[in-house]
Coordinates of C-alpha atoms in Angstrom, one line a residue:
X798 CA 106.2 115.8 94.9
X799 CA 103.9 117.1 97.5
X800 CA 101.7 120.0 96.5
X801 CA 98.1 121.2 96.8
X802 CA 96.0 124.1 97.8
X803 CA 97.5 127.0 99.6
X804 CA 101.0 125.5 99.1
X805 CA 100.8 126.0 95.4
X806 CA 100.1 129.7 95.7
X807 CA 102.8 130.1 98.4
X808 CA 105.5 128.9 95.9
X809 CA 107.7 132.0 95.1
X810 CA 106.5 133.7 98.2
X811 CA 108.3 131.8 100.9
X812 CA 111.5 129.9 100.9
X813 CA 111.6 126.6 99.4
X814 CA 112.5 123.6 101.4
X815 CA 111.9 120.1 100.4
X816 CA 110.0 118.0 103.1
X817 CA 111.5 114.7 104.3
X818 CA 109.4 111.7 103.8
X819 CA 107.3 111.2 106.7
X820 CA 106.4 107.7 106.1
X821 CA 109.7 105.8 105.7
X822 CA 108.6 102.1 106.2
X823 CA 110.2 99.8 103.9
X824 CA 108.7 97.0 101.9
X825 CA 111.5 94.4 102.0
X826 CA 112.1 90.7 101.3
X827 CA 112.2 89.8 105.1
X828 CA 109.4 92.1 106.1
X829 CA 111.5 93.8 108.7
X830 CA 109.2 96.8 108.9
X831 CA 106.1 94.6 108.8
X832 CA 105.7 94.9 105.0
X833 CA 107.0 92.0 103.2
X834 CA 107.3 91.8 99.5
X835 CA 104.2 90.0 98.1
X836 CA 102.9 90.0 94.6
X837 CA 99.8 92.1 94.1
X838 CA 99.7 93.3 97.6
X839 CA 100.8 96.8 97.0
X840 CA 99.8 99.7 94.6
X841 CA 102.3 102.1 93.3
X842 CA 100.5 105.7 92.9
X843 CA 102.4 108.0 90.6
X844 CA 102.1 111.4 88.7
X845 CA 103.6 111.3 85.4
X846 CA 104.3 115.0 85.8
X847 CA 106.5 114.3 88.9
X848 CA 110.2 113.5 88.5
X849 CA 110.5 111.5 91.8
X850 CA 107.5 109.4 90.7
X851 CA 108.9 109.0 87.4
X852 CA 112.0 107.3 88.9
X853 CA 109.6 104.6 90.1
X854 CA 107.8 104.4 86.8
X855 CA 111.1 103.7 85.0
X856 CA 112.5 101.2 87.6
X857 CA 109.2 99.2 87.8
X858 CA 109.2 98.9 84.0
X859 CA 113.0 97.9 83.6
X860 CA 112.6 95.4 86.4
X861 CA 109.4 94.0 85.0
X862 CA 107.4 94.5 88.2
X863 CA 104.1 95.3 86.3
X864 CA 102.4 92.1 87.4
X865 CA 103.7 92.2 91.0
X866 CA 103.1 95.8 91.6
X867 CA 99.9 97.5 90.2
X868 CA 99.9 101.2 88.9
X869 CA 97.6 104.1 89.6
X870 CA 98.2 107.3 87.9
X871 CA 96.8 110.5 89.3
X872 CA 95.6 113.7 87.5
X873 CA 98.4 116.1 86.9
X874 CA 96.1 119.0 88.0
X875 CA 95.2 119.0 91.6
X876 CA 92.8 120.8 93.7
X877 CA 93.2 121.8 97.4
X878 CA 93.0 118.2 98.4
X879 CA 96.1 117.4 96.3
X880 CA 96.4 114.4 94.1
X881 CA 93.2 112.9 92.7
X882 CA 92.1 110.0 90.7
X883 CA 90.0 112.0 88.3
X884 CA 91.5 110.2 85.3
X885 CA 89.7 107.0 86.4
X886 CA 86.1 106.2 85.7
X887 CA 83.9 107.8 88.4
X888 CA 86.9 109.7 89.7
X889 CA 87.9 106.8 92.0
X890 CA 90.9 104.5 91.8
X891 CA 89.5 101.2 90.7
X892 CA 91.6 99.1 92.9
X893 CA 91.8 101.3 96.2
X894 CA 88.3 102.8 95.7
X895 CA 89.4 106.3 96.8
X896 CA 88.9 109.7 95.1
X897 CA 92.2 111.2 96.7
X898 CA 95.5 110.0 97.7
X899 CA 95.0 111.8 100.9
X900 CA 92.5 109.1 101.9
X901 CA 95.2 106.5 102.0
X902 CA 97.4 108.9 104.1
X903 CA 94.5 109.3 106.4
X904 CA 94.1 105.6 106.8
X905 CA 97.6 105.3 107.9
X906 CA 97.8 108.5 110.2
X907 CA 94.5 110.3 111.0
X908 CA 94.9 114.1 110.6
X909 CA 98.5 113.8 109.2
X910 CA 99.6 117.5 108.9
X911 CA 102.1 117.1 106.1
X912 CA 101.8 117.2 102.3
X913 CA 100.4 114.4 100.2
X914 CA 103.2 113.2 98.0
X915 CA 104.1 110.8 95.1
X916 CA 105.4 108.3 94.6
X917 CA 103.4 106.4 97.2
X918 CA 103.1 102.8 97.9
X919 CA 99.8 101.7 99.3
X920 CA 98.8 98.5 101.0
X921 CA 95.8 97.2 99.0
X922 CA 94.2 95.1 101.7
X923 CA 94.0 98.0 104.3
X924 CA 94.1 100.9 101.9
X925 CA 96.7 102.4 104.0
X926 CA 99.8 104.2 102.8
X927 CA 103.0 102.2 103.3
X928 CA 105.7 104.6 102.3
X929 CA 106.2 107.8 100.5
X930 CA 110.2 107.7 100.7
X931 CA 110.8 108.6 97.2
X932 CA 114.7 108.3 97.7
X933 CA 114.3 104.5 98.9
X934 CA 111.5 103.2 96.9
X935 CA 113.4 102.6 93.8
X936 CA 116.4 101.2 95.5
X937 CA 114.1 98.6 97.3
X938 CA 112.5 97.8 93.9
X939 CA 115.9 97.1 92.7
X940 CA 117.3 95.1 95.7
X941 CA 114.3 93.7 97.8
X942 CA 111.9 92.7 95.0
X943 CA 114.4 90.6 93.1
X944 CA 112.3 87.3 93.3
X945 CA 109.6 88.9 91.3
X946 CA 111.9 90.6 88.7
X947 CA 111.4 89.5 85.1
X948 CA 113.9 87.2 83.6
X949 CA 116.7 89.4 82.2
X950 CA 116.1 92.2 84.5
X951 CA 119.1 94.5 84.9
X952 CA 121.0 95.2 88.1
X953 CA 120.2 98.9 88.7
X954 CA 122.2 99.1 92.0
X955 CA 125.1 96.5 91.7
X956 CA 126.8 96.1 95.1
X957 CA 130.4 96.7 93.8
X958 CA 129.4 100.1 92.3
X959 CA 127.0 101.3 95.1
X960 CA 129.5 103.7 96.7
X961 CA 130.2 105.5 93.4
X962 CA 126.4 105.5 92.6
X963 CA 125.5 106.9 95.9
X964 CA 128.2 109.8 95.5
X965 CA 126.9 110.6 92.1
X966 CA 123.4 110.4 93.0
X967 CA 123.8 112.7 96.1
X968 CA 125.7 115.4 94.1
X969 CA 123.0 115.3 91.3
X970 CA 120.2 115.4 93.9
X971 CA 121.5 118.4 95.7
X972 CA 122.5 120.7 92.7
X973 CA 120.2 119.4 89.8
X974 CA 117.1 117.3 91.0
X975 CA 116.4 119.5 93.9
X976 CA 118.4 122.5 92.6
X977 CA 115.9 123.3 89.9
X978 CA 113.2 123.6 92.5
X979 CA 115.4 125.9 94.8
X980 CA 115.9 128.1 91.7
X981 CA 112.3 128.0 90.6
X982 CA 110.8 128.8 93.9
X983 CA 113.4 131.4 95.1
X984 CA 112.1 134.4 96.9
X985 CA 114.9 136.7 96.2
X986 CA 117.6 137.4 93.6
X987 CA 120.5 136.1 95.6
X988 CA 118.8 132.8 96.4
X989 CA 117.8 132.4 92.9
X990 CA 121.2 133.1 91.3
X991 CA 123.0 130.7 93.8
X992 CA 120.6 127.9 93.1
X993 CA 120.6 128.5 89.4
X994 CA 124.6 128.7 89.2
X995 CA 124.6 125.5 91.2
X996 CA 122.4 123.6 88.7
X997 CA 124.6 124.6 85.7
X998 CA 127.9 124.0 87.5
X999 CA 126.8 120.5 88.2
X1000 CA 125.5 119.9 84.8
X1001 CA 128.8 120.9 83.3
X1002 CA 130.7 118.5 85.5
X1003 CA 128.3 115.7 84.6
X1004 CA 128.7 116.5 80.9
X1005 CA 132.4 116.2 81.3
X1006 CA 132.0 112.8 82.9
X1007 CA 129.7 111.6 80.3
X1008 CA 131.8 112.9 77.4
X1009 CA 133.8 109.7 77.4
X1010 CA 131.4 107.1 78.8
X1011 CA 128.0 106.1 77.9
X1012 CA 126.4 106.0 81.4
X1013 CA 127.1 107.7 84.7
X1014 CA 128.6 104.8 86.6
X1015 CA 130.0 101.6 85.0
X1016 CA 129.1 100.7 81.6
X1017 CA 125.3 99.8 82.1
X1018 CA 122.3 101.7 83.2
X1019 CA 122.0 102.1 86.8
X1020 CA 119.8 104.1 89.4
X1021 CA 122.0 107.1 89.0
X1022 CA 121.1 107.4 85.2
X1023 CA 117.3 107.2 86.2
X1024 CA 117.6 109.9 88.6
X1025 CA 119.4 112.3 86.3
X1026 CA 117.1 111.4 83.2
X1027 CA 113.9 112.4 85.2
X1028 CA 115.4 116.0 85.6
X1029 CA 116.7 116.2 82.1
X1030 CA 113.5 115.1 80.3
X1031 CA 111.8 118.1 82.0
X1032 CA 114.6 120.6 81.6
X1033 CA 113.6 122.4 78.3
X1034 CA 109.8 121.9 78.8
X1035 CA 109.6 123.4 82.3
X1036 CA 112.8 124.2 84.2
X1037 CA 114.4 126.3 81.5
X1038 CA 111.4 128.8 81.4
X1039 CA 109.1 128.1 84.4
X1040 CA 111.9 127.8 86.8
X1041 CA 114.2 130.3 85.2
X1042 CA 117.1 127.8 84.8
X1043 CA 117.9 129.4 81.5
X1044 CA 121.7 129.9 81.1
X1045 CA 121.3 127.2 78.4
X1046 CA 119.0 124.6 77.1
X1047 CA 119.4 121.0 77.2
X1048 CA 119.4 120.8 73.5
X1049 CA 122.5 123.3 73.5
X1050 CA 124.6 120.9 75.3
X1051 CA 125.8 118.2 72.9
X1052 CA 126.8 115.7 75.5
X1053 CA 123.8 115.9 77.9
X1054 CA 121.4 116.2 75.0
X1055 CA 122.8 113.1 73.2
X1056 CA 122.8 111.4 76.6
X1057 CA 119.2 112.2 77.4
X1058 CA 118.1 111.1 74.0
X1059 CA 120.0 107.8 74.4
X1060 CA 118.0 107.1 77.4
X1061 CA 114.7 108.4 76.2
X1062 CA 115.0 106.0 73.1
X1063 CA 115.7 102.9 75.6
X1064 CA 112.8 100.8 76.5
X1065 CA 111.6 101.8 80.0
X1066 CA 112.5 105.5 79.8
X1067 CA 110.7 107.6 77.0
X1068 CA 107.7 105.2 77.0
X1069 CA 106.8 106.3 80.6
X1070 CA 107.2 110.1 79.8
X1071 CA 104.2 112.2 79.4
X1072 CA 105.0 115.8 78.2
X1073 CA 101.4 116.9 78.3
X1074 CA 101.1 115.9 81.9
X1075 CA 104.4 117.5 82.8
X1076 CA 103.7 120.7 81.2
X1077 CA 100.1 121.1 82.5
X1078 CA 101.0 120.3 86.0
X1079 CA 103.9 122.8 86.4
X1080 CA 102.4 125.7 84.6
X1081 CA 98.8 125.3 86.0
X1082 CA 99.4 124.1 89.3
X1083 CA 102.3 126.5 90.3
X1084 CA 100.1 129.5 90.5
X1085 CA 102.5 131.3 92.9
X1086 CA 105.0 131.7 90.0
X1087 CA 102.7 131.4 87.0
X1088 CA 99.4 133.1 88.1
X1089 CA 97.8 133.1 84.5
X1090 CA 98.1 129.3 84.3
X1091 CA 99.1 129.6 80.8
X1092 CA 100.7 126.6 79.3
X1093 CA 103.2 127.3 76.6
X1094 CA 103.0 125.5 73.2
X1095 CA 106.7 124.5 73.0
X1096 CA 109.2 123.2 72.9
X1097 CA 109.0 120.9 70.0
X1098 CA 109.6 117.4 71.4
X1099 CA 110.2 115.5 68.0
X1100 CA 113.9 116.0 68.6
X1101 CA 113.9 113.3 71.3
X1102 CA 113.7 110.6 68.6
X1103 CA 116.6 111.7 66.5
X1104 CA 120.0 109.8 66.5
X1105 CA 122.2 110.3 69.3
X1106 CA 125.2 108.1 68.3
X1107 CA 126.0 107.4 72.0
X1108 CA 126.4 103.7 71.2
X1109 CA 129.9 104.5 69.8
X1110 CA 131.0 105.0 73.2
X1111 CA 130.2 101.2 73.9
X1112 CA 128.3 100.1 77.0
X1113 CA 125.6 97.6 77.5
X1114 CA 122.3 99.2 78.5
X1115 CA 121.0 96.3 80.3
X1116 CA 124.2 94.4 81.3
X1117 CA 123.8 90.8 80.9
X1118 CA 120.2 91.3 80.8
X1119 CA 117.7 92.2 78.2
X1120 CA 115.3 95.1 77.4
X1121 CA 111.8 95.2 78.9
X1122 CA 108.8 94.1 76.5
X1123 CA 106.2 96.4 75.2
X1124 CA 104.4 98.7 77.4
X1125 CA 101.3 96.8 79.1
X1126 CA 97.9 97.7 77.9
X1127 CA 96.3 100.7 79.7
X1128 CA 99.7 101.9 80.8
X1129 CA 100.5 103.5 77.5
X1130 CA 101.3 107.3 77.3
X1131 CA 98.6 108.9 75.2
X1132 CA 99.6 110.2 71.7
X1133 CA 99.4 113.9 72.8
X1134 CA 101.9 113.3 75.6
X1135 CA 104.7 111.7 73.5
X1136 CA 107.6 112.9 71.6

């Protein structure tokens, strides 16, 4: 998610187009791009408001990479210099020593003209950004960081299912993950209606797929489920009202609502979600489409903890593995942000 300054006010006034990740280096087991996997070397910078960054939060926790990959959480509210570390003492990240994520971008490429986005992986020794490739980061955490995974970590991208996973993820990305943004930031009625219709058309197809199986691909949680979840968990809170994706609410679709609750109640998913950060970011930062900055009181999030009965479909959430342990100290979601 890349936003800040004039860009925030421009949303809703110019055609929306998601920028490609400018820094697409990969951190790999063999270090092919000059960035080898090393415990403690890199820092993951996220916003709990951002669905793309939330993918990395979920994957890191499911794989048990907390000791190997440290975490920085930025303020959900930005100023003209974009993502900032004002949640930390003194307004500086305690590891990188910087006040704004843009400083890590500048250390990588001085005067970089693009947006400052999360998730971002930063090289701690140099303080320079390594990658902001949100599509690739989680896949590499699953496949390149395996030596540092916790015992019992699930296989989120199993080789025999990658073709099907990739197809499902591409469809969900185009119509749902990115589709809600195209609807929300549309500049004319025709553009909005096409995007909004596409969102719900794909959600209906996904619901048909999930009516008879617990997870999107195979009988375990995969990367595809992570990517769908991070949009669904924000749907009623921000996309339904703020982005005008209001043909129906998530809670009105029995299959998707049960599926989303199943994942939310699975360790590694709901315990990374901060509804307070989500709502304040979208409603207060996107001044181009919500100029008052008023944050709505609802919806009631207590329903996320109600029984879902999806276990009746079978499936093994973690395959041959196990659930992650308790959330590490200091990484808990504050009470006001939880369901």
